[in-house]
Amino acid sequence: MTAKQYLDSVLTELQIEAKKSLGQNFLVSDHVIDKIIQRAKGFNAKNLIEIGPGPGALTRFLKDFPVEFQVVELDRVLAEYWRNKGLQVLEVDALQADWSTLIPNTQTLLVSNLPYQISSSLVIERCLDPHRLMGMVLMFQKEVAQRIKAIPDQDGYGMLSVIAQTYWKVDFLLEASSHDFSPPPKVASRVLVFQRLESDLPDPRLFLKWVKAAFLHPRKLLASNMAAGQAKVSKAKVSEWLVSRGFSEKARPGELSVKDYIDFFRSFQ
Ligand code: SAH
């Protein structure tokens, strides 16, 4: 059965339609689904989590992995559907879920065609939480994927790039067009693969505050942003640090690499 036939059969059985409010754009491309599943297999994870199984484009394959599998689904009808099929279902908003129980060990993998409303917050939370996943295979709107993977001076380089790349090695897996979904979203999508990096940064939430402060006004000077933002560090101290690392004291936030931001933060702790 093709992905499209499968989707139609589940939607008919449940007598439901996609809900825009829940970011429901269901995958109907066998090729895209297969690539995601194969990449997920490559992790050899011991535990598996999927956010938003929906009617099950990915779920129908993920549930056959010989590992413990949990799904998080906010849609009541779909949560019930998977519960009746014997899956462990957490019927909550993935941003509010108790991730300490979802992630029982360090060999846990997250797979999701993410509802776009929660995608950047979900990535940030998965960076900061001390309960760490081994990896993630995630579908994003193209523009969000670009922000996550951007490097200095590229379009979209900012807070999300620095935070994501501090905690994860991020690789591009594939691009999906709007026709790969039903209903088709307005924009193209991308799947990124995240592999955990070891990080010993002392206080991830404070680091987030620093990076947010740094990019407060992307076109202004880093030193002014830092002085104005929540990090409360003086302009003079930031300028001094910049010069000590070979930057101009007039450096803008987009000039520092992820490594530079880690160094910058550490220097003031
Ligand atoms: N995995 C399916 C469905 C993707 S659509 C596929 O690829 O076809 C996104 C899914 O996330 C929907 O099932 C939607 O109900 C669910 N969802 C939306 N917001 C959510 C949230 N905050 N927490 C958990 N699931 C959510």
JSON list of C-alpha atoms in Angstrom, two decimals, residues 167 200-208 265 269:
[
{"chain": "A", "resi": 167, "resn": "TYR", "atom": "CA", "xyz": [24.63, 20.70, 21.45]},
{"chain": "A", "resi": 200, "resn": "ASP", "atom": "CA", "xyz": [30.14, 20.63, 29.44]},
{"chain": "A", "resi": 201, "resn": "LEU", "atom": "CA", "xyz": [28.81, 24.17, 29.38]},
{"chain": "A", "resi": 202, "resn": "PRO", "atom": "CA", "xyz": [27.93, 24.93, 32.98]},
{"chain": "A", "resi": 203, "resn": "ASP", "atom": "CA", "xyz": [24.49, 26.51, 32.71]},
{"chain": "A", "resi": 204, "resn": "PRO", "atom": "CA", "xyz": [22.65, 25.90, 29.41]},
{"chain": "A", "resi": 205, "resn": "ARG", "atom": "CA", "xyz": [19.75, 28.22, 30.26]},
{"chain": "A", "resi": 206, "resn": "LEU", "atom": "CA", "xyz": [22.11, 31.07, 31.08]},
{"chain": "A", "resi": 207, "resn": "PHE", "atom": "CA", "xyz": [23.96, 30.37, 27.82]},
{"chain": "A", "resi": 208, "resn": "LEU", "atom": "CA", "xyz": [20.63, 30.73, 25.99]},
{"chain": "A", "resi": 265, "resn": "PHE", "atom": "CA", "xyz": [30.27, 32.71, 27.44]},
{"chain": "A", "resi": 269, "resn": "GLN", "atom": "CA", "xyz": [31.56, 32.69, 34.00]}
]
